Coordinates of C-alpha atoms in Angstrom, one line a residue:
Chain G
X160 CA -0.3 -0.3 0.3
X161 CA 2.5 2.9 -0.2
X162 CA 2.3 5.9 -1.0
X163 CA 2.4 7.5 -4.0
X164 CA 4.2 10.0 -3.2
X165 CA 6.5 7.8 -2.2
X166 CA 5.4 5.2 -5.7
X167 CA 9.2 5.1 -7.2
X168 CA 11.1 4.6 -4.6
X169 CA 8.5 1.8 -3.4
X170 CA 9.6 0.6 -6.7
X171 CA 13.0 0.6 -7.3
X172 CA 13.1 -0.8 -3.4
X173 CA 11.0 -4.3 -5.3
X174 CA 13.2 -4.3 -7.9
X175 CA 16.2 -4.4 -5.2
X176 CA 14.5 -7.3 -3.7
X177 CA 16.2 -10.1 -5.9
X178 CA 19.9 -9.2 -3.9
X179 CA 18.5 -9.8 -0.8
X180 CA 20.6 -13.1 1.2
X181 CA 20.7 -15.9 -0.9
X182 CA 19.6 -17.7 2.6
X183 CA 17.3 -15.7 3.9
X184 CA 13.7 -17.2 1.8
X185 CA 12.5 -15.3 -1.3
X186 CA 10.0 -13.4 -1.5
X187 CA 7.0 -14.6 -3.6
X188 CA 9.1 -12.4 -6.4
X189 CA 12.2 -13.9 -5.9
X190 CA 10.3 -17.4 -5.5
X191 CA 9.3 -16.6 -9.4
X192 CA 12.2 -15.0 -10.8
X193 CA 13.9 -18.0 -9.3
X194 CA 11.8 -20.3 -10.9
X195 CA 12.5 -22.8 -13.9
X196 CA 10.4 -24.5 -16.9
X197 CA 10.0 -27.5 -14.1
X198 CA 7.5 -24.7 -12.1
X199 CA 5.0 -23.9 -14.3
X200 CA 2.3 -26.4 -17.2
X201 CA 0.6 -25.6 -20.4
X202 CA -2.8 -26.8 -18.8
X203 CA -4.7 -29.2 -21.7
X204 CA -6.8 -26.8 -25.4
X205 CA -9.0 -28.6 -24.1
X206 CA -9.4 -27.7 -20.8
X207 CA -9.0 -23.9 -21.8
X208 CA -11.9 -22.2 -22.8
X209 CA -12.7 -19.0 -24.3
X210 CA -14.6 -15.9 -23.3
X211 CA -14.3 -13.4 -25.7
X212 CA -16.2 -10.2 -24.6
X213 CA -16.1 -6.9 -26.1
X214 CA -12.6 -5.3 -24.0
X215 CA -10.8 -8.8 -24.1
X216 CA -10.7 -11.9 -23.7
X217 CA -11.4 -13.7 -20.2
X218 CA -8.9 -16.8 -20.2
X219 CA -10.5 -19.9 -17.7
X220 CA -8.7 -23.1 -17.2
X221 CA -11.4 -25.6 -17.0
X222 CA -11.3 -28.9 -14.3
X223 CA -12.7 -31.8 -15.8
X224 CA -11.1 -33.6 -12.5
X225 CA -13.6 -32.8 -10.3
X226 CA -17.0 -31.9 -12.9
X227 CA -16.1 -34.6 -15.6
X228 CA -19.4 -34.4 -16.3
X229 CA -20.0 -29.9 -16.3
X230 CA -16.5 -29.6 -18.2
X231 CA -17.5 -32.5 -21.2
X232 CA -21.0 -30.7 -21.4
X233 CA -18.8 -26.7 -22.1
X234 CA -16.8 -27.9 -24.4
X235 CA -20.1 -30.3 -26.3
X236 CA -21.5 -26.6 -26.2
X237 CA -18.7 -24.2 -27.1
X238 CA -18.8 -26.8 -30.5
X239 CA -22.5 -26.2 -30.5
X240 CA -20.8 -21.5 -30.8
X241 CA -23.7 -22.1 -27.9
X242 CA -23.4 -18.6 -26.2
X243 CA -22.0 -16.5 -29.8
X244 CA -24.4 -13.5 -29.4
X245 CA -25.6 -14.4 -25.4
X246 CA -24.7 -12.2 -22.8
X247 CA -24.0 -11.2 -19.6
X248 CA -27.3 -11.0 -17.2
X249 CA -26.1 -10.2 -14.1
X250 CA -23.0 -8.8 -11.8
X251 CA -23.6 -8.6 -8.0
X252 CA -21.0 -6.9 -5.9
X253 CA -19.4 -8.5 -4.0
X254 CA -19.9 -11.8 -5.1
X255 CA -20.8 -12.9 -8.7
X256 CA -21.0 -12.0 -12.1
X257 CA -22.7 -14.8 -14.7
X258 CA -23.5 -15.1 -17.4
X259 CA -26.4 -17.7 -20.8
X260 CA -29.6 -17.2 -22.0
X261 CA -31.6 -14.7 -21.4
X262 CA -33.7 -15.9 -22.9
X263 CA -33.6 -19.5 -21.0
X264 CA -37.2 -21.2 -20.2
X265 CA -38.8 -19.3 -22.7
X266 CA -39.8 -20.1 -26.1
X267 CA -37.0 -18.8 -27.8
X268 CA -34.7 -19.7 -25.7
X269 CA -31.4 -21.1 -27.3
X270 CA -31.0 -25.0 -27.8
X271 CA -29.3 -27.1 -27.0
X272 CA -28.3 -29.3 -29.8
X273 CA -26.6 -31.9 -28.7
X274 CA -25.3 -31.1 -25.3
X275 CA -27.6 -32.4 -22.0
X276 CA -29.8 -30.7 -20.3
X277 CA -29.5 -31.5 -16.9
X278 CA -26.4 -33.4 -15.7
X279 CA -25.6 -34.2 -11.3
X280 CA -24.0 -32.6 -8.9
X281 CA -20.6 -32.2 -9.2
X282 CA -20.1 -29.8 -5.5
X283 CA -17.4 -32.8 -5.0
X284 CA -15.0 -35.5 -5.4
X285 CA -14.5 -39.1 -4.1
X286 CA -11.2 -39.3 -5.9
X287 CA -8.5 -40.2 -4.2
X288 CA -6.0 -39.6 -6.5
X289 CA -6.8 -36.2 -6.6
X290 CA -2.8 -35.5 -5.8
X291 CA -3.4 -32.4 -3.1
X292 CA -1.0 -30.2 -1.9
X293 CA -2.0 -29.4 2.2
X294 CA -2.1 -26.3 3.5
X295 CA -0.8 -26.8 6.7
X296 CA -2.9 -23.4 7.9
X297 CA -6.5 -24.2 9.4
X298 CA -9.5 -22.7 7.7
X299 CA -12.5 -21.5 7.8
X300 CA -15.1 -23.4 5.9
X301 CA -12.6 -27.4 4.9
X302 CA -11.5 -29.4 7.5
X303 CA -8.3 -29.0 5.1
X304 CA -6.9 -26.3 2.9
X305 CA -4.8 -26.5 -0.3
X306 CA -5.1 -26.9 -3.8
X307 CA -5.1 -30.1 -7.3
X308 CA -3.4 -29.1 -9.9
X309 CA -3.5 -25.2 -9.5
X310 CA -7.1 -24.9 -7.9
X311 CA -7.8 -23.7 -4.5
X312 CA -9.0 -26.2 -2.6
X313 CA -11.2 -29.0 -0.2
X314 CA -10.7 -31.6 1.1
X315 CA -11.7 -34.4 3.9
X316 CA -9.8 -36.8 4.9
X317 CA -13.1 -38.6 7.3
X318 CA -15.5 -38.4 4.1
X319 CA -12.2 -39.1 1.7
X320 CA -13.9 -36.2 -0.5
X321 CA -12.4 -33.4 -2.5
X322 CA -13.5 -30.0 -3.2
X323 CA -13.3 -26.7 -5.2
X324 CA -13.0 -23.5 -3.3
X325 CA -14.7 -20.5 -4.7
X326 CA -11.7 -17.4 -4.3
X327 CA -11.5 -14.9 -6.5
X328 CA -12.4 -15.9 -10.3
X329 CA -13.6 -19.4 -9.3
X330 CA -16.1 -20.3 -11.7
X331 CA -19.0 -22.9 -11.3
X332 CA -22.7 -23.7 -12.7
X333 CA -25.7 -21.9 -12.2
X334 CA -28.3 -24.3 -10.8
X335 CA -31.6 -23.8 -9.2
X336 CA -33.3 -25.0 -6.7
X337 CA -32.2 -29.1 -7.4
X338 CA -29.2 -30.1 -7.5
X339 CA -29.1 -31.5 -10.5
X340 CA -30.0 -28.8 -12.1
X341 CA -27.4 -27.9 -14.3
X342 CA -25.9 -27.9 -17.4
X343 CA -22.8 -25.8 -17.5
X344 CA -24.6 -23.1 -20.6
X345 CA -25.2 -20.2 -16.7
X346 CA -21.9 -19.9 -15.9
X347 CA -20.6 -17.8 -13.2
X348 CA -17.3 -16.4 -11.4
X349 CA -16.6 -15.2 -8.1
X350 CA -15.4 -11.4 -8.5
X351 CA -15.4 -10.6 -4.7
X352 CA -14.3 -12.0 -1.2
X353 CA -14.8 -15.9 -1.0
X354 CA -18.0 -16.9 -1.3
X355 CA -16.7 -20.0 0.4
X356 CA -20.7 -20.7 1.5
X357 CA -20.3 -22.2 -2.1
X358 CA -18.7 -24.8 -1.7
X359 CA -20.4 -27.8 -2.0
X360 CA -23.2 -26.6 -2.7
X361 CA -22.8 -26.4 -6.9
X362 CA -20.4 -26.8 -9.2
X363 CA -17.2 -25.3 -9.5
X364 CA -15.9 -25.8 -12.8
X365 CA -12.9 -23.8 -13.0
X366 CA -10.9 -19.7 -12.1
X367 CA -10.2 -17.6 -14.5
X368 CA -6.6 -17.3 -15.5
X369 CA -6.6 -14.3 -17.1
X370 CA -9.3 -11.5 -17.5
X371 CA -10.7 -11.6 -14.6
X372 CA -10.4 -7.2 -14.7
X373 CA -12.2 -7.6 -17.6
X374 CA -15.4 -9.2 -15.9
X375 CA -15.0 -7.4 -11.5
X376 CA -15.3 -3.7 -13.1
X377 CA -19.1 -4.9 -14.7
X378 CA -21.8 -2.3 -14.2
X379 CA -23.4 -4.1 -11.0
X380 CA -27.4 -4.9 -12.4
X381 CA -29.9 -2.7 -10.2
X382 CA -32.5 -5.6 -9.6
X383 CA -32.5 -8.5 -8.0
X384 CA -29.4 -10.7 -7.2
X385 CA -27.8 -8.5 -9.6
X386 CA -29.4 -9.1 -12.6
X387 CA -29.3 -5.8 -15.6
X388 CA -33.2 -5.1 -15.2
X389 CA -32.4 -4.4 -19.3
X390 CA -31.1 -6.1 -22.4
X391 CA -29.6 -3.2 -23.5
X392 CA -27.8 -3.2 -19.6
X393 CA -26.4 -6.5 -20.8
X394 CA -23.2 -7.6 -22.2
X395 CA -23.1 -9.2 -25.2
X396 CA -21.0 -12.5 -25.4
X397 CA -18.6 -12.2 -29.5
X398 CA -17.9 -16.2 -29.2
X399 CA -17.3 -19.2 -25.8
X400 CA -14.6 -21.2 -27.9
X401 CA -12.1 -24.1 -26.6
X402 CA -8.1 -23.1 -27.2
X403 CA -8.1 -26.1 -28.8
X404 CA -11.0 -25.4 -31.5
X405 CA -8.3 -22.9 -32.3
X406 CA -5.7 -22.2 -34.4
X407 CA -2.2 -22.4 -32.8
X408 CA -2.3 -18.3 -34.2
X409 CA -5.4 -17.6 -32.3
X410 CA -4.7 -18.7 -29.1
X411 CA -2.5 -17.5 -25.9
X412 CA 0.2 -19.4 -24.1
X413 CA -0.2 -19.1 -20.8
X414 CA 1.8 -20.9 -18.3
X415 CA 0.3 -21.6 -14.8
X416 CA 2.1 -22.1 -12.2
X417 CA 2.9 -25.3 -10.9
X418 CA 0.9 -26.5 -6.8
X419 CA 2.8 -29.9 -6.6
X420 CA 5.7 -27.7 -5.9
X421 CA 9.2 -27.1 -3.9
X422 CA 8.7 -23.2 -5.8
X423 CA 5.0 -23.1 -5.4
X424 CA 5.7 -24.6 -1.3
X425 CA 8.4 -21.9 -0.9
X426 CA 6.3 -18.7 -2.6
X427 CA 2.7 -19.9 0.1
X428 CA 6.0 -19.3 3.2
X429 CA 6.4 -16.3 0.7
X430 CA 3.3 -14.3 1.2
X431 CA 2.6 -16.4 4.4
X432 CA 5.7 -14.4 6.3
X433 CA 5.9 -11.1 4.3
X434 CA 9.9 -10.5 3.3
X435 CA 9.1 -7.6 1.5
X436 CA 10.2 -4.1 3.3
X437 CA 7.2 -2.6 3.3
X438 CA 5.4 -4.9 6.4
X439 CA 5.9 -4.4 9.4
X440 CA 4.5 -6.9 11.1
X441 CA 5.3 -10.1 9.3
X442 CA 2.2 -12.3 9.2
X443 CA 3.3 -15.1 9.3
X444 CA -0.2 -16.9 8.7
X445 CA -1.4 -17.5 5.3
X446 CA -5.2 -18.6 4.0
X447 CA -5.9 -20.0 1.3
X448 CA -7.6 -17.7 -1.2
X449 CA -5.0 -15.2 -0.1
X450 CA -2.5 -17.6 -2.4
X451 CA -2.1 -15.7 -5.9
X452 CA -1.9 -18.7 -8.3
X453 CA 0.9 -16.9 -10.5
X454 CA 0.0 -17.2 -14.0
X455 CA 2.9 -15.4 -17.2
X456 CA 2.8 -15.9 -20.8
X457 CA 3.8 -18.9 -22.4
X458 CA 7.6 -19.5 -23.0
X459 CA 9.5 -21.4 -25.9
X460 CA 11.6 -24.2 -24.6
X461 CA 14.3 -21.7 -25.7
X462 CA 13.8 -19.1 -23.6
X463 CA 12.7 -20.5 -20.3
X464 CA 15.4 -21.6 -17.8
Chain Q
X59 CA -26.5 -18.8 -7.4
X60 CA -30.6 -19.3 -9.0
X61 CA -30.7 -19.8 -12.7
X62 CA -31.5 -17.4 -14.6
X63 CA -34.4 -20.0 -16.1
X64 CA -36.3 -19.8 -12.7
X65 CA -35.2 -16.5 -11.0
X66 CA -38.4 -15.3 -10.7
X67 CA -39.3 -18.4 -8.9
X68 CA -36.3 -17.8 -6.8
X69 CA -36.9 -14.4 -5.6
X70 CA -41.2 -15.7 -4.5
X71 CA -39.0 -18.0 -2.5
X72 CA -37.5 -15.5 -0.8
X73 CA -40.3 -14.1 -0.6
X74 CA -41.5 -16.4 1.1
X75 CA -39.2 -17.1 3.6
X76 CA -40.8 -15.4 6.3
X77 CA -43.5 -18.0 6.9
X78 CA -41.2 -20.4 8.2
X79 CA -42.3 -21.9 11.2
X80 CA -41.9 -18.6 14.3
X81 CA -39.8 -21.9 16.0
X82 CA -37.7 -21.7 13.3
X83 CA -34.6 -20.0 13.5
X84 CA -34.9 -16.9 11.2
X85 CA -32.5 -16.5 7.4
X86 CA -30.6 -13.6 6.9
X87 CA -33.8 -11.2 5.3
X88 CA -36.2 -12.3 8.0
X89 CA -33.7 -11.1 10.9
X90 CA -34.2 -8.5 8.9
X91 CA -37.5 -8.1 8.7
X92 CA -37.8 -8.8 12.4
X93 CA -34.9 -5.9 13.6
X94 CA -36.9 -3.1 15.4
X95 CA -35.6 -0.1 15.4
X96 CA -32.9 -0.6 18.9
X97 CA -31.1 -2.8 16.5
X98 CA -30.4 0.2 14.1
X99 CA -28.0 3.1 14.8
X100 CA -26.9 5.9 13.4
X101 CA -24.0 7.2 12.7
X102 CA -22.7 10.0 14.3
X103 CA -22.6 12.7 11.8
X104 CA -19.4 14.1 12.6
X105 CA -17.9 9.7 11.6
X106 CA -19.8 10.3 8.1
X107 CA -17.7 10.7 5.2
X108 CA -19.2 11.5 2.0
X109 CA -17.0 11.0 -1.0
X110 CA -18.9 12.4 -3.9
X111 CA -17.6 11.2 -7.4
X112 CA -19.8 11.6 -10.9
X113 CA -20.6 9.0 -11.5
X114 CA -22.5 9.1 -7.3
X115 CA -21.6 9.6 -3.4
X116 CA -19.7 6.9 -1.7
X117 CA -21.0 7.2 1.8
X118 CA -17.8 6.3 4.3
X119 CA -18.3 5.4 8.4
X120 CA -15.2 6.2 10.1
X121 CA -13.6 4.0 12.9
X122 CA -12.0 7.8 15.0
X123 CA -12.4 4.3 19.0
X124 CA -9.5 2.8 16.5
X125 CA -7.7 5.8 14.3
X126 CA -8.9 8.6 16.4
X127 CA -5.3 10.6 15.3
X128 CA -6.2 10.4 12.0
X129 CA -9.9 10.2 12.0
X130 CA -9.1 13.9 13.6
X131 CA -6.6 14.8 10.5
X132 CA -8.9 13.5 7.7
X133 CA -12.0 16.0 9.7
X134 CA -9.9 18.8 9.3
X135 CA -8.7 17.5 5.7
X136 CA -12.0 17.3 4.9
X137 CA -13.3 20.7 5.8
X138 CA -10.2 22.1 4.1
X139 CA -11.9 21.2 0.7
X140 CA -8.8 19.7 0.5
X141 CA -9.6 16.8 -2.4
X142 CA -11.9 19.0 -4.4
X143 CA -10.7 18.2 -7.4
X144 CA -8.1 15.4 -6.9
X145 CA -8.9 12.5 -8.1
X146 CA -9.9 8.9 -7.8
X147 CA -5.1 7.6 -8.9
X148 CA -5.0 3.6 -8.7
X149 CA -7.1 1.0 -9.3
X150 CA -6.0 -2.9 -8.6
X151 CA -8.1 -6.0 -9.2
X152 CA -8.8 -8.2 -6.3
X153 CA -7.2 -5.2 -4.6
X154 CA -7.8 -1.2 -2.9
X155 CA -9.1 1.9 -5.0
X156 CA -6.8 4.2 -2.9
X157 CA -7.2 8.6 -4.1
X158 CA -5.2 11.7 -3.5
X159 CA -3.2 13.9 -4.4
X160 CA -1.3 13.5 -7.6
X161 CA 1.6 15.5 -7.0
X162 CA 1.4 14.5 -4.0
X163 CA 5.6 14.8 -3.0
X164 CA 6.2 18.4 -5.4
X165 CA 5.7 21.6 -5.4
X166 CA 2.7 21.6 -6.5
X167 CA 1.3 19.1 -4.1
X168 CA -1.8 20.8 -2.4
X169 CA -0.6 22.1 0.9
X170 CA -2.3 20.4 3.8
X171 CA -2.9 23.7 5.3
X172 CA -3.5 23.2 9.5
X173 CA -3.9 19.2 8.8
X174 CA -1.0 16.9 10.2
X175 CA 1.4 16.2 8.3
X176 CA 1.9 12.5 9.2
X177 CA 0.4 10.5 11.7
X178 CA 1.3 8.3 14.6
X179 CA 0.4 4.2 12.9
X180 CA -3.1 3.6 14.7
X181 CA -3.0 0.0 14.3
X182 CA -4.7 -1.2 16.8
X183 CA -6.1 -0.1 20.3
X184 CA -5.0 -0.9 23.6
X185 CA -8.9 0.1 24.5
X186 CA -10.0 -2.1 27.3
X187 CA -12.8 -1.0 27.1
X188 CA -14.0 -1.5 23.4
X189 CA -17.2 -3.6 23.0
X190 CA -15.9 -7.1 21.1
X191 CA -18.8 -8.7 19.7
X192 CA -16.2 -12.5 19.3
X193 CA -17.0 -14.9 17.7
X194 CA -16.6 -18.3 18.4
X195 CA -15.0 -20.1 15.1
X196 CA -11.2 -19.7 14.8
X197 CA -9.6 -17.4 12.2
X198 CA -6.8 -17.2 9.8
X199 CA -5.6 -13.7 10.7
X200 CA -6.5 -13.2 14.5
X201 CA -6.2 -15.1 18.2
X202 CA -10.0 -13.4 18.1
X203 CA -12.4 -12.4 15.7
X204 CA -15.3 -10.7 16.0
X205 CA -16.9 -6.9 16.1
X206 CA -17.1 -3.4 17.6
X207 CA -19.1 -0.9 16.8
X208 CA -20.0 -2.5 13.6
X209 CA -16.4 -2.8 12.2
X210 CA -15.0 -6.5 12.0
X211 CA -12.7 -6.9 13.7
X212 CA -9.2 -9.3 15.5
X213 CA -8.9 -9.2 18.9
X214 CA -5.3 -10.4 21.2
X215 CA -6.1 -11.7 25.2
X216 CA -2.7 -12.1 25.5
X217 CA -1.6 -8.7 24.7
X218 CA -5.4 -7.1 25.0
X219 CA -4.8 -5.4 21.9
X220 CA -7.5 -4.9 18.9
X221 CA -7.7 -4.4 15.5
X222 CA -9.7 -3.4 12.5
X223 CA -10.2 -6.1 10.2
X224 CA -9.3 -5.9 6.3
X225 CA -12.3 -6.8 4.8
X226 CA -14.5 -5.6 1.4
X227 CA -15.4 -2.0 2.2
X228 CA -12.3 -1.4 5.0
X229 CA -11.1 1.3 5.0
X230 CA -7.0 2.9 5.0
X231 CA -5.2 5.4 5.0
X232 CA -1.6 4.4 2.4
X233 CA 2.1 5.0 4.0
X234 CA 4.9 4.7 2.9
X235 CA 8.3 2.5 5.0
X236 CA 7.4 4.6 7.6
X237 CA 5.0 2.7 9.9
X238 CA 4.2 7.1 10.9
X239 CA 4.2 7.9 7.3
X240 CA 0.9 8.2 7.0
X241 CA -1.2 11.2 6.8
X242 CA -5.7 10.2 5.8
X243 CA -4.4 12.5 2.6
X244 CA -4.4 8.9 0.8
X245 CA -7.1 6.8 1.3
X246 CA -7.9 3.2 -0.1
X247 CA -10.9 1.3 0.0
X248 CA -9.8 -3.4 -0.7
X249 CA -12.9 -3.6 -3.2
X250 CA -11.8 -7.4 -3.6
X251 CA -10.9 -10.5 -1.3
X252 CA -10.1 -9.5 2.2
X253 CA -6.7 -8.4 2.2
X254 CA -6.1 -9.1 6.6
X255 CA -2.2 -10.0 5.9
X256 CA -2.9 -5.4 5.7
X257 CA -4.0 -6.0 9.4
X258 CA -2.0 -4.8 11.3
X259 CA 0.1 -3.1 8.9
X260 CA -1.8 -0.3 8.5
X261 CA -4.1 2.3 10.0
X262 CA -7.6 0.8 8.7
X263 CA -9.6 4.6 9.3
X264 CA -13.3 3.3 9.0
X265 CA -15.7 1.6 6.5
X266 CA -17.9 2.0 3.2
X267 CA -21.4 2.3 4.5
X268 CA -22.9 2.9 1.5
X269 CA -21.4 3.1 -2.7
X270 CA -18.9 0.1 -3.3
X271 CA -20.6 0.1 -6.2
X272 CA -19.2 2.6 -7.9
X273 CA -15.7 1.9 -7.2
X274 CA -15.3 -1.5 -7.3
X275 CA -16.6 -1.4 -11.3
X276 CA -13.6 1.6 -12.0
X277 CA -11.3 0.1 -14.5
X278 CA -8.2 -1.2 -13.1
X279 CA -4.9 0.5 -13.9
X280 CA -2.6 -0.2 -16.2
X281 CA 0.9 0.8 -15.2
X282 CA 1.9 -1.2 -11.1
X283 CA 0.7 -1.6 -8.5
X284 CA -3.1 -0.6 -10.1
X285 CA -2.3 2.8 -10.8
X286 CA -3.6 4.9 -13.9
X287 CA -1.1 5.5 -16.0
X288 CA -2.2 8.4 -17.2
X289 CA -4.0 11.9 -15.7
X290 CA -6.9 11.3 -18.2
X291 CA -7.7 7.7 -17.0
X292 CA -8.6 8.7 -13.1
X293 CA -10.9 9.5 -11.9
X294 CA -11.5 12.6 -10.3
X295 CA -13.0 13.7 -6.8
X296 CA -15.8 16.8 -7.2
X297 CA -15.1 17.0 -2.5
X298 CA -15.0 15.2 0.1
X299 CA -17.1 16.4 3.0
X300 CA -18.6 14.7 6.8
X301 CA -21.5 14.5 7.0
X302 CA -21.2 17.1 9.9
X303 CA -20.4 19.8 7.6
X304 CA -23.8 19.6 5.4
X305 CA -27.4 20.9 5.4
X306 CA -29.4 17.8 6.8
X307 CA -31.0 17.9 3.2
X308 CA -28.1 16.9 1.7
X309 CA -27.6 14.4 4.0
X310 CA -28.3 10.7 3.9
X311 CA -29.8 9.5 6.1
X312 CA -28.5 5.8 6.8
X313 CA -29.0 3.6 9.9
X314 CA -26.6 0.6 9.9
X315 CA -27.3 -2.5 11.8
X316 CA -26.2 -2.9 15.5
X317 CA -23.3 -6.1 16.3
X318 CA -23.5 -6.2 19.8
X319 CA -27.5 -7.4 19.8
X320 CA -29.4 -10.8 19.6
X321 CA -30.9 -9.7 16.2
X322 CA -27.6 -9.5 15.5
X323 CA -25.8 -13.1 17.0
X324 CA -29.2 -13.9 14.8
X325 CA -27.5 -12.8 12.1
X326 CA -24.5 -14.4 12.1
X327 CA -26.4 -18.1 13.2
X328 CA -28.9 -17.1 9.3
X329 CA -25.2 -17.4 7.8
X330 CA -24.3 -19.9 9.5
X331 CA -26.8 -22.0 8.9
X332 CA -27.9 -21.4 5.6
X333 CA -32.2 -22.0 5.9
X334 CA -32.9 -20.4 3.1
X335 CA -34.4 -23.7 0.2
X336 CA -31.5 -23.4 -2.4
X337 CA -28.4 -24.3 0.0
X338 CA -28.2 -28.5 -0.4
X339 CA -25.5 -28.0 2.6
X340 CA -26.7 -25.5 5.4
X341 CA -22.5 -25.6 5.6
X342 CA -22.8 -25.1 9.6
X343 CA -19.3 -22.9 9.6
X344 CA -18.4 -19.5 8.8
X345 CA -15.6 -16.4 9.1
X346 CA -16.3 -12.6 9.8
X347 CA -15.6 -11.2 6.1
X348 CA -18.4 -13.6 5.4
X349 CA -21.3 -11.8 7.6
X350 CA -21.8 -8.0 5.5
X351 CA -23.5 -5.7 8.2
X352 CA -27.0 -3.8 6.3
X353 CA -27.3 -0.8 6.2
X354 CA -30.6 1.0 5.6
X355 CA -32.5 4.3 4.7
X356 CA -33.3 5.8 7.9
X357 CA -36.3 5.0 8.7
X358 CA -38.4 7.8 10.8
X359 CA -39.1 7.0 15.0
X360 CA -42.5 6.8 13.3
X361 CA -41.5 4.4 10.3
X362 CA -39.6 2.3 12.4
X363 CA -41.3 -0.9 14.2

């Protein structure tokens, strides 16, 4: 929170931070600077969804290891150009933005084609082979918090179940009253403080890797639940496509920081004990949704170090 | 997260929720519906700050019980019209917006007049008389979490100290490297997931009561730390005034839900165990920053029940 009075000085300090003694645990910036190509992964283009808006592109990574049926239906919908020309319908402050078909439920609704109309609830997973990187700290909402394949998650050792956590940027599938009433056509993104009470109440399908700032700034709707009250307020969706549907030249090549490495453990520690000069109290604690998972433009093998 | 397909049904259900049996613990909506005038308080107009932007008014409540020197300096600055014509300078996604003097630190900086140039750090308070409503749940960042006079707070029984928590809408005083380098001229507001690592590292001066949606949607700055890179991107501040400086007709009459009442305890319980029909897992847990403190337009004594 540097004052602008000394922003230049603060930025200089940030730049100089890499000069810390080799024996000192690194800051977040240093962990990333020192990372190697093996600390990053390239998401599967079949799991990467591009939401193209007038303001630009939002990149989403799907999590089929948690929501296989939803991921498959979303892929099918993308291949059918289902969302092209539909819109963002809702923006509720400190909560979510949500898109879909404004005519859903009416005769004029867009057809679902070969996509399923309803899907089983995929609120959590019983898959014991999911590689879970545990956070030692207690969590407010889960018996155990941590990460699976780059996604913040909760776990209950007693039941053997694991689930995706509603941190900032989480993407979920809107549903009605019935647990199995979602189909992935209406997706929402968390744009505020983590609504972790939604965990295990709805299917999380992934998270936003890039472009959150295009969603978080959308004017809040004045209707109930933040719905836009007029068609003119809605934000049109140009198209939603899988990365794998587009030629290489139209894709956004991104790498995501792995969450199962020693480097990630250092990153969590750097966020837990803040060594940046600005901090007076180094904190000594960390919470699941306060660990950002770094994303960067992909580097070719030659550029990686 | 109701689907729009059945939004009308969902809203009908919300409306019908007050019909729950009298013996059932109330939902959040029911707690508010059933509240009496004694469950609400009217903030002291000397503690209410109006930030007037082109898009409308943001209402802030100051917390002099935690930051008396900062509150006094902010009052002085408001009385000097210090901020009139200055601007919001920074909007960092999932973090803060911040305003102040773009020329701060330069010869062209606006004069501070009778306001102090620096203030003592007011990161926490040793005042043992603060009425603390404790949340039973463990907190990720504080030995004890709860509320003081409507503000989310942390407490450490060992040290006897209490501090304001950086939940969504918290307002703090930007500082440089030195703990005592803030003066209240540069204020920031949390617009994302609670950055609780800032707790006890900076002086929190209050929280936004109304108008968050005017701040949270501001385009994110593309400079370091979300600073706007050009003057044209900045959001001009028409004026900042204390409510007490304005005639009654120009004030926004608000009431804030008290946090030291049985009704508030019910509200927390309603957020902990979700009884709304949509919830399949009632959750059973709650976290400090996920308890919204209701604010409403003031009702005259005749209108209150």
